[in-house]
Coordinates of N, CA and C in Angstrom, one line a residue:
M261 N 0.6 -1.3 -0.2 CA -0.1 0.2 -0.1 C 0.9 1.3 -0.1
S262 N 0.6 2.4 -0.8 CA 1.5 3.6 -1.1 C 1.2 4.4 0.2
E263 N 2.3 5.0 0.5 CA 1.8 6.3 1.6 C 0.9 7.1 1.0
K264 N 0.3 7.7 1.6 CA -1.1 8.6 2.0 C 0.0 9.9 1.2
Q265 N -0.9 10.5 0.5 CA -0.6 12.0 -0.5 C -1.2 13.3 -0.2
Y266 N -0.8 14.3 0.1 CA -1.1 15.5 0.4 C -1.0 16.7 -0.4
W267 N -1.7 17.6 -0.8 CA -1.7 18.7 -1.6 C -0.9 19.7 -1.2
Y268 N 0.2 20.3 -1.6 CA 0.9 21.5 -0.8 C 1.3 22.6 -1.9
I269 N 1.3 24.1 -1.6 CA 1.1 24.9 -2.7 C 2.6 25.2 -2.0
A270 N 3.6 25.8 -3.0 CA 4.7 26.2 -2.6 C 4.9 27.2 -3.5
T271 N 5.4 28.7 -2.8 CA 5.3 29.8 -3.9 C 7.0 30.2 -3.9
L272 N 7.4 30.0 -5.0 CA 8.9 30.2 -5.5 C 9.2 31.6 -5.8
V273 N 10.5 31.5 -5.7 CA 10.9 33.3 -6.0 C 12.0 33.1 -7.1
I274 N 12.1 33.2 -8.4 CA 13.4 33.6 -8.9 C 13.6 35.0 -9.3
A275 N 15.1 34.8 -9.3 CA 15.6 36.1 -9.8 C 16.0 36.0 -11.5
I276 N 15.7 37.2 -11.8 CA 16.0 37.0 -13.5 C 16.4 38.4 -13.7
K277 N 18.2 38.0 -14.3 CA 19.2 39.0 -14.5 C 20.1 39.3 -15.6
V278 N 20.0 40.6 -15.8 CA 20.7 40.5 -17.6 C 22.0 40.9 -17.4
E279 N 22.7 40.4 -17.6 CA 24.8 40.9 -18.1 C 24.5 42.2 -18.7
D280 N 25.6 42.7 -17.6 CA 25.9 44.3 -18.4 C 24.7 45.2 -18.1
V281 N 24.0 44.6 -17.2 CA 22.6 46.1 -17.0 C 23.3 46.9 -16.0
G282 N 24.2 46.2 -15.1 CA 24.5 47.4 -13.6 C 24.0 47.0 -12.6
D283 N 24.7 46.9 -11.5 CA 24.3 46.3 -10.1 C 23.4 47.5 -9.6
D284 N 23.4 48.4 -10.1 CA 22.2 49.5 -9.6 C 20.8 49.0 -9.8
V285 N 21.0 48.1 -10.8 CA 19.5 47.7 -11.4 C 19.1 46.3 -10.4
D286 N 17.9 46.8 -10.0 CA 17.2 45.6 -8.9 C 17.1 44.3 -10.3
P287 N 17.0 42.9 -9.9 CA 17.0 41.6 -10.9 C 15.1 42.0 -11.1
T288 N 14.8 41.3 -12.0 CA 13.3 41.1 -12.3 C 12.8 39.8 -11.2
C289 N 12.0 39.7 -10.6 CA 11.9 38.7 -10.2 C 10.8 37.7 -10.3
E290 N 10.5 36.4 -10.7 CA 9.3 35.9 -10.9 C 8.8 35.0 -9.6
E291 N 7.2 34.8 -9.2 CA 6.9 34.4 -8.3 C 6.6 33.1 -8.9
Q292 N 6.5 32.0 -8.7 CA 5.8 30.7 -9.3 C 5.3 30.1 -7.8
I293 N 3.9 29.8 -8.2 CA 3.0 29.1 -7.7 C 2.6 27.7 -8.0
R294 N 3.0 26.5 -7.4 CA 3.4 25.4 -7.7 C 2.6 24.4 -6.5
A295 N 1.8 23.6 -7.3 CA 1.1 22.6 -6.4 C 2.0 21.3 -6.5
I296 N 2.1 20.9 -5.2 CA 3.1 19.5 -5.1 C 2.4 18.5 -4.1
R297 N 2.2 17.5 -4.7 CA 2.0 16.3 -4.3 C 3.0 15.5 -3.4
A298 N 2.6 15.6 -1.9 CA 3.9 14.5 -1.2 C 3.0 14.0 0.0
P299 N 3.9 12.9 0.8 CA 3.2 12.3 1.8 C 3.3 13.4 2.9
N300 N 4.3 14.5 3.2 CA 4.2 15.2 4.2 C 4.9 16.8 3.9
A301 N 5.1 17.6 5.0 CA 5.7 18.8 4.5 C 7.2 18.8 4.2
E302 N 7.5 17.6 5.3 CA 9.2 17.9 4.7 C 9.1 17.5 3.1
A303 N 8.6 16.3 2.7 CA 8.9 16.2 1.5 C 8.6 16.7 0.4
A304 N 7.2 17.9 0.6 CA 6.6 18.7 -0.3 C 8.1 19.9 -0.3
Y305 N 8.6 20.1 0.7 CA 9.6 21.2 1.1 C 11.2 20.5 -0.1
E306 N 11.4 19.3 0.5 CA 12.4 18.9 -0.5 C 12.0 19.2 -2.0
K307 N 10.9 18.6 -2.6 CA 10.3 18.7 -3.8 C 10.2 20.4 -4.4
A308 N 10.0 21.1 -3.6 CA 9.5 22.3 -4.1 C 10.8 23.2 -4.2
L309 N 12.3 22.4 -3.2 CA 13.5 22.9 -3.8 C 14.3 22.4 -4.9
Q310 N 14.1 21.0 -5.2 CA 14.3 20.5 -6.6 C 13.5 21.3 -7.6
I311 N 12.1 21.6 -7.5 CA 11.6 22.3 -8.6 C 12.4 23.6 -9.1
G312 N 12.3 24.4 -8.0 CA 13.1 25.4 -8.0 C 14.7 25.3 -8.6
K313 N 15.4 24.4 -8.2 CA 16.7 24.4 -9.0 C 16.6 24.2 -10.7
S314 N 15.1 23.5 -10.7 CA 15.3 23.1 -12.1 C 15.0 24.0 -13.0
E315 N 14.4 25.2 -12.5 CA 14.1 26.5 -13.1 C 15.6 27.1 -13.3
E316 N 16.3 27.1 -12.5 CA 17.8 27.9 -13.4 C 18.3 27.4 -14.4
T317 N 18.5 28.7 -15.3 CA 19.0 28.6 -16.3 C 19.6 30.1 -17.1
A318 N 20.5 29.6 -17.9 CA 21.2 31.1 -18.4 C 20.9 31.0 -20.0
Y319 N 20.7 31.8 -20.8 CA 21.0 32.0 -22.0 C 21.1 33.5 -22.4
L320 N 21.7 33.6 -24.1 CA 21.8 34.8 -24.7 C 20.1 35.1 -25.2
N321 N 20.3 36.9 -24.6 CA 19.1 37.3 -25.2 C 19.5 37.9 -26.8
M322 N 18.4 38.6 -27.2 CA 18.7 39.3 -29.0 C 19.8 40.2 -28.9
Y323 N 20.2 40.7 -27.6 CA 21.0 41.3 -27.8 C 22.5 41.1 -27.8
G324 N 22.7 39.7 -27.2 CA 23.8 38.9 -26.9 C 24.2 38.7 -25.6
Q325 N 23.5 39.4 -24.4 CA 23.1 39.6 -23.0 C 23.3 38.3 -22.5
T326 N 24.1 37.7 -21.3 CA 23.3 36.8 -20.9 C 22.4 36.8 -19.9
V327 N 21.3 36.3 -19.8 CA 20.1 36.3 -18.9 C 20.1 35.3 -18.0
T328 N 20.1 35.4 -16.9 CA 20.5 34.4 -16.0 C 19.1 34.0 -14.7
W329 N 18.6 33.0 -15.0 CA 17.7 32.7 -13.9 C 18.1 31.9 -12.6
T330 N 17.8 32.4 -11.5 CA 18.4 32.0 -10.7 C 17.0 31.4 -9.2
F331 N 17.0 30.1 -8.9 CA 16.2 30.3 -7.9 C 16.5 30.9 -6.7
V332 N 15.8 31.9 -5.9 CA 16.1 32.4 -4.8 C 15.8 31.6 -3.4
G333 N 14.6 31.4 -3.3 CA 14.4 30.3 -2.6 C 12.8 30.0 -2.2
L334 N 12.0 30.0 -1.6 CA 10.5 29.6 -1.1 C 10.3 31.0 -0.3
D335 N 9.1 31.7 -0.5 CA 8.5 32.4 -0.2 C 7.3 32.1 0.9
D336 N 7.0 30.8 0.5 CA 6.0 30.1 1.5 C 5.5 28.8 1.1
L337 N 5.4 27.6 1.9 CA 4.6 26.3 1.3 C 3.8 26.2 2.5
D338 N 2.7 25.8 1.7 CA 1.4 25.5 2.8 C 0.4 24.3 2.0
E339 N 0.2 23.7 3.4 CA -0.9 22.3 2.9 C -2.3 23.0 1.9
L340 N -2.5 22.4 1.2 CA -3.7 22.9 0.6 C -5.0 21.7 1.3
D341 N -5.8 22.5 1.3 CA -7.5 22.0 1.8 C -7.0 21.0 0.6
N342 N -7.4 19.6 1.2 CA -7.2 18.3 0.5 C -8.7 17.9 -0.1
R343 N -9.8 18.8 0.0 CA -10.9 18.2 -0.5 C -11.0 19.6 -1.9
M344 N -10.1 19.1 -3.2 CA -10.4 19.9 -3.9 C -12.0 19.5 -4.6
H345 N -12.0 20.6 -5.1 CA -13.3 20.8 -5.8 C -13.1 22.2 -6.5
D346 N -14.3 22.3 -7.7 CA -14.4 23.4 -8.3 C -14.2 24.9 -7.6
G347 N -13.7 25.6 -7.8 CA -13.1 26.9 -7.0 C -12.7 27.2 -5.9
V348 N -11.8 25.7 -5.1 CA -11.4 25.9 -4.2 C -10.1 27.0 -4.0
E349 N -10.1 27.3 -2.8 CA -9.1 28.6 -3.0 C -7.7 28.0 -2.7
I350 N -6.6 28.4 -3.6 CA -5.4 28.0 -3.8 C -4.5 28.8 -2.8
R351 N -4.4 29.8 -2.4 CA -3.6 31.0 -2.0 C -4.7 31.9 -2.1
S352 N -4.0 32.9 -0.6 CA -5.2 34.3 -0.8 C -3.6 35.1 0.5
R353 N -3.7 36.3 0.3 CA -2.7 37.2 1.1 C -3.6 38.3 1.4
L354 N -3.1 38.9 2.5 CA -3.6 40.4 2.9 C -2.8 41.3 3.2
F355 N -2.7 42.3 2.4 CA -1.7 43.4 2.3 C -2.6 44.9 1.8
G356 N -1.8 46.0 2.5 CA -2.0 47.0 2.2 C -1.8 47.5 0.8
H357 N -2.6 48.6 0.1 CA -2.4 48.9 -1.2 C -3.1 50.5 -1.4
L358 N -2.7 51.3 -2.1 CA -3.4 52.8 -1.8 C -4.3 52.6 -3.1
T359 N -3.8 52.0 -4.1 CA -4.7 51.7 -5.2 C -5.1 50.7 -5.5
P360 N -6.1 49.9 -5.0 CA -6.6 48.7 -5.4 C -7.2 48.1 -6.6
T361 N -7.7 49.2 -7.1 CA -7.8 49.3 -8.9 C -6.9 48.8 -9.7
S362 N -6.0 49.2 -9.3 CA -4.5 49.0 -10.3 C -3.7 47.5 -10.2
L363 N -4.5 46.9 -9.4 CA -4.0 45.5 -9.5 C -4.9 44.9 -10.1
V364 N -5.9 45.2 -10.9 CA -6.9 44.7 -11.6 C -6.7 44.9 -12.9
R365 N -6.9 43.6 -13.6 CA -6.4 43.5 -15.1 C -7.9 43.4 -16.0
A366 N -7.4 43.8 -17.2 CA -8.6 44.1 -18.2 C -8.7 42.6 -18.7
K367 N -10.0 42.0 -18.8 CA -10.0 40.2 -19.4 C -8.8 40.1 -20.4
A368 N -8.6 41.1 -21.8 CA -7.6 40.6 -22.4 C -5.9 40.3 -21.6
D369 N -6.0 41.1 -20.5 CA -4.7 40.9 -19.8 C -4.4 39.8 -19.2
L370 N -5.4 39.1 -19.0 CA -5.6 38.2 -18.1 C -4.6 37.0 -18.7
S371 N -3.9 36.0 -18.2 CA -3.1 35.3 -18.7 C -3.8 34.2 -19.2
V372 N -4.8 34.0 -19.1 CA -5.5 32.7 -20.1 C -5.8 33.6 -21.3
F373 N -6.0 34.5 -21.5 CA -6.2 35.6 -22.9 C -5.1 36.0 -23.2
A374 N -3.9 36.6 -22.4 CA -3.2 37.3 -23.0 C -2.2 36.5 -23.7
A375 N -2.7 35.1 -23.2 CA -1.2 33.9 -24.3 C -1.4 34.0 -25.7
E376 N -3.1 34.2 -25.9 CA -3.5 34.1 -27.4 C -2.9 35.3 -28.4
S377 N -2.6 36.3 -27.6 CA -1.8 37.6 -28.4 C -0.6 37.8 -28.3
N378 N 0.0 37.0 -27.5 CA 1.1 37.1 -27.2 C 2.1 36.5 -27.4
P379 N 3.0 36.5 -28.4 CA 3.9 36.1 -29.3 C 5.0 35.5 -28.9
D380 N 5.5 35.6 -27.8 CA 6.4 34.9 -27.2 C 6.1 33.5 -26.3
G381 N 4.8 33.4 -26.2 CA 4.5 32.3 -25.9 C 4.1 31.7 -24.6
R382 N 4.6 33.0 -23.5 CA 4.7 32.5 -21.9 C 3.1 32.7 -21.5
G383 N 2.7 33.1 -22.4 CA 1.0 33.0 -21.4 C 0.8 34.1 -20.5
Y384 N 1.6 35.0 -20.2 CA 1.4 36.3 -19.7 C 1.9 37.7 -20.5
R385 N 1.6 38.8 -19.2 CA 2.3 39.9 -19.6 C 2.6 40.6 -18.3
I386 N 3.6 41.0 -18.3 CA 4.1 41.7 -17.0 C 3.7 43.3 -17.2
K387 N 2.9 43.1 -16.1 CA 2.4 45.1 -15.6 C 3.5 45.8 -15.7
T388 N 3.5 47.0 -16.3 CA 4.5 48.1 -16.6 C 4.9 49.0 -15.8
E389 N 3.5 49.6 -15.3 CA 2.9 50.7 -14.6 C 3.8 50.7 -13.3
N390 N 4.0 51.9 -12.8 CA 4.8 52.0 -11.4 C 3.4 52.2 -10.2
I391 N 3.8 51.0 -9.5 CA 2.5 51.4 -8.3 C 3.6 51.5 -7.3
P392 N 3.1 52.6 -6.5 CA 3.9 53.1 -5.1 C 3.2 52.0 -4.0
A393 N 4.4 51.7 -3.3 CA 4.6 50.8 -2.2 C 3.7 51.2 -1.1
G394 N 3.1 50.5 -0.2 CA 2.1 50.8 0.5 C 2.7 52.5 1.8
D395 N 4.1 52.1 1.9 CA 4.7 53.3 2.9 C 4.9 54.3 2.2
E396 N 4.8 54.6 1.3 CA 4.6 56.0 0.1 C 3.8 57.1 0.0

């Protein structure tokens, strides 16, 4: 009989750095939210670390600069309610924000729809407007 498996949600942090951009420029960070099946929290943690390390890569961009993706670590690891059903909450967070409406995207900018018009095939669009931090 196999060991009982549970669902966990891991939030991975990846730093993306472009060569010759300068040390004064902060790297772009990607937050990846991954579903992980494991028998316990320790196994889920190890699996999340393996997944994060597997995301590390380096390549030349169209300008000949080396772009490096580095796994920084985990922002969070949480056990998911194992009663999976339509509409189950995967993750939530509470935070202050001066203009909550600026966090909302138009339908065409949602990942599932943006993939249709995004030629690079990543399936998402990066929001580029400056959003002030809550302490500004």
